[in-house]
mmCIF file of C-alpha atoms in Angstrom:
data_model
loop_
_atom_site.group_PDB
_atom_site.id
_atom_site.type_symbol
_atom_site.label_atom_id
_atom_site.label_comp_id
_atom_site.label_asym_id
_atom_site.label_seq_id
_atom_site.Cartn_x
_atom_site.Cartn_y
_atom_site.Cartn_z
ATOM 1 C CA MET R 1 -14.499 -2.508 23.770
ATOM 2 C CA MET R 2 -11.693 -5.076 25.983
ATOM 3 C CA LEU R 3 -9.789 -6.977 24.090
ATOM 4 C CA SER R 4 -7.784 -10.145 25.619
ATOM 5 C CA HIS R 5 -5.297 -11.982 24.577
ATOM 6 C CA GLN R 6 -3.375 -14.983 25.855
ATOM 7 C CA GLY R 7 -1.110 -17.033 23.685
ATOM 8 C CA PRO R 8 2.586 -17.132 22.489
ATOM 9 C CA LEU R 9 4.801 -14.322 22.153
ATOM 10 C CA ARG R 10 6.677 -14.576 18.440
ATOM 11 C CA SER R 11 8.622 -12.459 17.161
ATOM 12 C CA ARG R 12 8.001 -12.720 13.095
ATOM 13 C CA SER R 13 11.930 -12.631 12.515
ATOM 14 C CA ASP R 14 12.086 -15.959 15.087
ATOM 15 C CA GLU R 15 13.224 -18.663 12.586
ATOM 16 C CA SER R 16 10.718 -21.182 14.532
ATOM 17 C CA TYR R 17 7.742 -18.858 13.398
ATOM 18 C CA ASP R 18 7.765 -20.946 10.314
ATOM 19 C CA ARG R 19 7.641 -24.331 12.073
ATOM 20 C CA GLU R 20 4.915 -26.294 12.273
ATOM 21 C CA ILE R 21 2.756 -25.543 15.056
ATOM 22 C CA GLU R 22 -0.019 -27.312 16.851
ATOM 23 C CA ALA R 23 -3.583 -25.967 18.629
ATOM 24 C CA ASP R 24 -3.577 -25.395 22.504
ATOM 25 C CA PRO R 25 -7.159 -27.610 23.408
ATOM 26 C CA GLN R 26 -7.579 -25.001 26.443
ATOM 27 C CA SER R 27 -6.934 -21.632 25.106
ATOM 28 C CA GLY R 28 -8.033 -22.129 22.102
ATOM 29 C CA VAL R 29 -4.686 -20.505 20.634
ATOM 30 C CA GLN R 30 -1.600 -21.873 19.205
ATOM 31 C CA SER R 31 1.537 -22.618 20.754
ATOM 32 C CA SER R 32 4.681 -23.672 19.894
ATOM 33 C CA GLU R 33 7.845 -25.716 22.258
ATOM 34 C CA GLU R 34 9.836 -22.419 21.955
ATOM 35 C CA SER R 35 6.791 -19.954 22.316
ATOM 36 C CA CYS R 36 6.921 -18.057 25.965
ATOM 37 C CA TRP R 37 2.936 -17.277 27.455
ATOM 38 C CA ILE R 38 1.332 -13.789 28.530
ATOM 39 C CA ARG R 39 -1.636 -12.604 29.061
ATOM 40 C CA VAL R 40 -1.901 -9.560 28.194
ATOM 41 C CA CYS R 41 -5.024 -6.962 27.724
ATOM 42 C CA SER R 42 -6.348 -3.400 26.216
ATOM 43 C CA TRP R 43 -8.748 -1.198 26.300
ATOM 44 C CA ASN R 44 -10.279 0.933 23.234
ATOM 45 C CA THR R 45 -10.911 4.124 24.433
ATOM 46 C CA ALA R 46 -11.301 5.899 21.392
ATOM 47 C CA ALA R 47 -14.009 7.754 20.108
ATOM 48 C CA VAL R 48 -15.569 9.671 17.449
ATOM 49 C CA ASN R 49 -17.827 11.726 19.135
ATOM 50 C CA ASN R 50 -17.458 14.938 20.708
ATOM 51 C CA ASN R 51 -20.347 13.952 23.492
ATOM 52 C CA PRO R 52 -18.659 15.134 26.672
ATOM 53 C CA PHE R 53 -21.229 13.220 28.616
ATOM 54 C CA GLU R 54 -20.415 9.685 27.403
ATOM 55 C CA TYR R 55 -17.407 9.051 28.749
ATOM 56 C CA TRP R 56 -16.665 9.681 32.433
ATOM 57 C CA VAL R 57 -13.089 10.592 33.135
ATOM 58 C CA THR R 58 -10.884 11.282 36.496
ATOM 59 C CA ASN R 59 -10.804 15.192 36.762
ATOM 60 C CA PRO R 60 -9.075 16.698 40.004
ATOM 61 C CA ASN R 61 -12.291 19.463 40.074
ATOM 62 C CA PRO R 62 -14.887 17.952 42.350
ATOM 63 C CA ALA R 63 -17.506 19.865 40.013
ATOM 64 C CA TYR R 64 -16.626 17.477 37.072
ATOM 65 C CA ASP R 65 -18.039 14.619 39.523
ATOM 66 C CA SER R 66 -20.767 16.838 40.598
ATOM 67 C CA LEU R 67 -22.112 17.575 36.858
ATOM 68 C CA MET R 68 -21.813 14.230 35.345
ATOM 69 C CA GLN R 69 -23.448 13.056 38.645
ATOM 70 C CA GLY R 70 -25.930 15.206 38.272
ATOM 71 C CA VAL R 71 -27.041 14.057 35.012
ATOM 72 C CA GLU R 72 -26.701 10.843 35.486
ATOM 73 C CA ASN R 73 -28.932 11.328 38.477
ATOM 74 C CA PHE R 74 -31.316 13.213 36.036
ATOM 75 C CA ILE R 75 -31.617 11.016 33.110
ATOM 76 C CA GLY R 76 -32.461 8.419 35.834
ATOM 77 C CA ASP R 77 -34.922 10.278 37.415
ATOM 78 C CA PRO R 78 -38.427 8.971 36.448
ATOM 79 C CA VAL R 79 -40.189 12.344 37.155
ATOM 80 C CA ASN R 80 -38.124 13.291 34.116
ATOM 81 C CA ASP R 81 -39.450 10.738 31.775
ATOM 82 C CA ILE R 82 -41.650 12.968 30.567
ATOM 83 C CA CYS R 83 -43.296 12.679 26.917
ATOM 84 C CA ILE R 84 -41.606 13.943 23.626
ATOM 85 C CA GLY R 85 -44.078 16.012 22.909
ATOM 86 C CA GLN R 86 -44.246 17.880 25.650
ATOM 87 C CA ILE R 87 -40.656 19.598 24.740
ATOM 88 C CA PHE R 88 -40.538 18.728 21.018
ATOM 89 C CA THR R 89 -44.141 20.213 20.865
ATOM 90 C CA ASP R 90 -46.293 19.801 17.651
ATOM 91 C CA GLN R 91 -45.418 23.063 16.457
ATOM 92 C CA MET R 92 -42.077 23.057 16.546
ATOM 93 C CA PHE R 93 -42.543 19.456 14.341
ATOM 94 C CA GLY R 94 -44.499 21.327 11.804
ATOM 95 C CA VAL R 95 -42.022 23.819 11.178
ATOM 96 C CA LEU R 96 -39.164 20.750 10.922
ATOM 97 C CA CYS R 97 -41.381 18.840 8.200
ATOM 98 C CA ASP R 98 -41.990 22.728 6.708
ATOM 99 C CA GLU R 99 -38.374 23.097 6.573
ATOM 100 C CA MET R 100 -37.361 19.062 5.338
ATOM 101 C CA ARG R 101 -39.756 19.960 2.336
ATOM 102 C CA LYS R 102 -38.155 22.916 1.264
ATOM 103 C CA HIS R 103 -34.428 21.304 1.421
ATOM 104 C CA GLY R 104 -36.210 17.928 -0.917
ATOM 105 C CA ILE R 105 -35.650 15.936 1.910
ATOM 106 C CA ASP R 106 -37.694 12.877 0.809
ATOM 107 C CA GLY R 107 -39.825 11.151 3.587
ATOM 108 C CA VAL R 108 -41.647 13.517 5.177
ATOM 109 C CA ASN R 109 -45.054 12.342 4.474
ATOM 110 C CA ASP R 110 -44.303 9.308 6.495
ATOM 111 C CA LEU R 111 -42.576 11.125 9.381
ATOM 112 C CA GLU R 112 -45.446 13.107 9.971
ATOM 113 C CA THR R 113 -47.384 9.313 10.048
ATOM 114 C CA PHE R 114 -44.505 8.197 12.885
ATOM 115 C CA TRP R 115 -44.147 11.347 14.889
ATOM 116 C CA ALA R 116 -48.096 11.342 15.217
ATOM 117 C CA ASN R 117 -48.327 7.444 16.027
ATOM 118 C CA ASP R 118 -45.981 6.776 17.881
ATOM 119 C CA TYR R 119 -42.570 9.117 18.823
ATOM 120 C CA ARG R 120 -44.399 12.563 20.176
ATOM 121 C CA SER R 121 -45.646 9.700 22.651
ATOM 122 C CA ARG R 122 -42.705 8.227 23.872
ATOM 123 C CA THR R 123 -41.142 8.805 27.044
ATOM 124 C CA ALA R 124 -37.638 11.549 26.389
ATOM 125 C CA MET R 125 -35.618 9.174 28.580
ATOM 126 C CA THR R 126 -36.819 5.719 28.469
ATOM 127 C CA GLY R 127 -38.886 5.547 25.246
ATOM 128 C CA PHE R 128 -36.121 7.291 23.460
ATOM 129 C CA LEU R 129 -32.742 8.243 24.196
ATOM 130 C CA MET R 130 -32.917 4.276 26.385
ATOM 131 C CA ASP R 131 -34.416 2.603 24.129
ATOM 132 C CA LYS R 132 -32.726 -0.092 21.396
ATOM 133 C CA GLY R 133 -34.466 -0.306 18.738
ATOM 134 C CA ILE R 134 -33.809 3.344 18.239
ATOM 135 C CA GLY R 135 -29.611 2.547 18.831
ATOM 136 C CA THR R 136 -29.586 -0.586 16.827
ATOM 137 C CA LYS R 137 -31.084 1.045 14.049
ATOM 138 C CA ARG R 138 -28.716 4.247 14.858
ATOM 139 C CA LEU R 139 -31.667 6.647 14.035
ATOM 140 C CA ALA R 140 -30.060 9.395 16.628
ATOM 141 C CA SER R 141 -26.396 8.547 16.380
ATOM 142 C CA MET R 142 -25.818 8.976 13.229
ATOM 143 C CA PRO R 143 -27.318 11.978 12.065
ATOM 144 C CA ASP R 144 -25.451 13.250 15.527
ATOM 145 C CA ARG R 145 -22.073 12.082 14.134
ATOM 146 C CA ILE R 146 -22.847 13.770 10.619
ATOM 147 C CA THR R 147 -23.790 17.096 11.901
ATOM 148 C CA ASN R 148 -22.345 16.692 15.495
ATOM 149 C CA THR R 149 -18.907 19.189 14.462
ATOM 150 C CA LEU R 150 -17.595 20.136 10.888
ATOM 151 C CA HIS R 151 -14.795 20.337 9.522
ATOM 152 C CA LEU R 152 -14.754 22.819 6.540
ATOM 153 C CA THR R 153 -13.249 23.259 3.251
ATOM 154 C CA ASP R 154 -10.779 26.449 5.091
ATOM 155 C CA GLY R 155 -9.955 24.732 7.808
ATOM 156 C CA THR R 156 -12.406 26.093 10.714
ATOM 157 C CA VAL R 157 -15.104 23.966 12.575
ATOM 158 C CA ARG R 158 -18.640 25.006 12.481
ATOM 159 C CA PHE R 159 -20.527 23.288 15.069
ATOM 160 C CA ARG R 160 -24.114 22.116 15.544
ATOM 161 C CA PRO R 161 -26.129 23.648 18.184
ATOM 162 C CA THR R 162 -26.366 21.525 21.173
ATOM 163 C CA ALA R 163 -25.095 20.598 24.756
ATOM 164 C CA ILE R 164 -22.431 17.421 23.689
ATOM 165 C CA ASN R 165 -20.101 19.223 21.631
ATOM 166 C CA ALA R 166 -18.130 22.349 21.888
ATOM 167 C CA TYR R 167 -20.853 24.402 20.918
ATOM 168 C CA ASP R 168 -19.610 28.031 21.361
ATOM 169 C CA GLY R 169 -22.456 30.281 20.261
ATOM 170 C CA PRO R 170 -25.378 32.260 21.724
ATOM 171 C CA PRO R 171 -26.995 30.457 25.233
ATOM 172 C CA LEU R 172 -28.571 27.565 24.695
ATOM 173 C CA ASP R 173 -30.433 28.232 28.107
ATOM 174 C CA SER R 174 -34.298 27.885 26.561
ATOM 175 C CA VAL R 175 -35.721 24.966 24.645
ATOM 176 C CA ALA R 176 -36.668 27.855 22.284
ATOM 177 C CA SER R 177 -32.899 29.527 22.196
ATOM 178 C CA TRP R 178 -32.512 26.342 21.330
ATOM 179 C CA TRP R 179 -35.044 25.789 18.872
ATOM 180 C CA ALA R 180 -33.505 28.884 16.984
ATOM 181 C CA ALA R 181 -30.495 28.246 16.925
ATOM 182 C CA TRP R 182 -30.328 24.958 15.759
ATOM 183 C CA LEU R 183 -32.571 25.566 12.828
ATOM 184 C CA HIS R 184 -30.572 28.254 11.806
ATOM 185 C CA PHE R 185 -27.301 25.972 11.761
ATOM 186 C CA MET R 186 -29.393 23.338 9.856
ATOM 187 C CA PHE R 187 -31.501 24.972 7.219
ATOM 188 C CA ARG R 188 -30.271 29.154 6.694
ATOM 189 C CA THR R 189 -25.882 28.180 6.965
ATOM 190 C CA GLU R 190 -24.242 27.038 3.954
ATOM 191 C CA VAL R 191 -20.935 24.772 4.375
ATOM 192 C CA GLN R 192 -18.804 23.674 2.827
ATOM 193 C CA ILE R 193 -16.928 20.260 3.756
ATOM 194 C CA PRO R 194 -14.173 18.518 1.496
ATOM 195 C CA THR R 195 -16.055 16.237 0.159
ATOM 196 C CA GLY R 196 -18.961 17.813 -0.795
ATOM 197 C CA SER R 197 -20.261 21.084 -2.686
ATOM 198 C CA LYS R 198 -21.337 24.129 -0.549
ATOM 199 C CA ARG R 199 -24.238 23.240 0.999
ATOM 200 C CA SER R 200 -26.392 23.394 4.569
ATOM 201 C CA PRO R 201 -26.114 20.906 7.206
ATOM 202 C CA ALA R 202 -29.318 19.149 6.499
ATOM 203 C CA GLN R 203 -29.592 19.792 2.899
ATOM 204 C CA PRO R 204 -29.262 15.835 1.282
ATOM 205 C CA PRO R 205 -25.837 15.758 -0.910
ATOM 206 C CA ALA R 206 -26.329 16.468 -5.135
ATOM 207 C CA PRO R 207 -26.377 12.759 -6.823
ATOM 208 C CA ARG R 208 -23.288 11.265 -8.197
#
């Protein structure tokens, strides 16, 4: 987010601060006779995510630019925009639903309907990653934010098995290896964060 401002520079200790001021009709900001004008611009570079592909930074290593450009080209190439069901299969989805029911997660029946009638047939890039509706509803970004990196009560950190954080477990060199690691993390690993009781990352918190 970039913020810019053109207006009077005044100190709160300035005796003229409380004097009557008048609006400048051109800039939409307020001015006074004893003000000096400056133009400022700031760029918000803060981020709460660990995704290394979300921010392209300056790096002297040419391999970094090559990697980032390769990821961008892959996402933008229509040849790679295949259906989600070809990546995340119906069998995998069935296992996911079984685990969700075991952990008391509501809405699985509705999820099965959405999967069968919509999501399994969407394309992975334009139909999911770049879909504005999914982005607006935060259907992908919010689950990632709360499970990507877990800071535990004992001071350690747990990373969800994914390429978009600092995960340092066994290699995720295939969909099968990622899926096994993801299932174990989400449903069979107990963690305790400062604001909750000990539970698996996928398990809903106990009602207060």
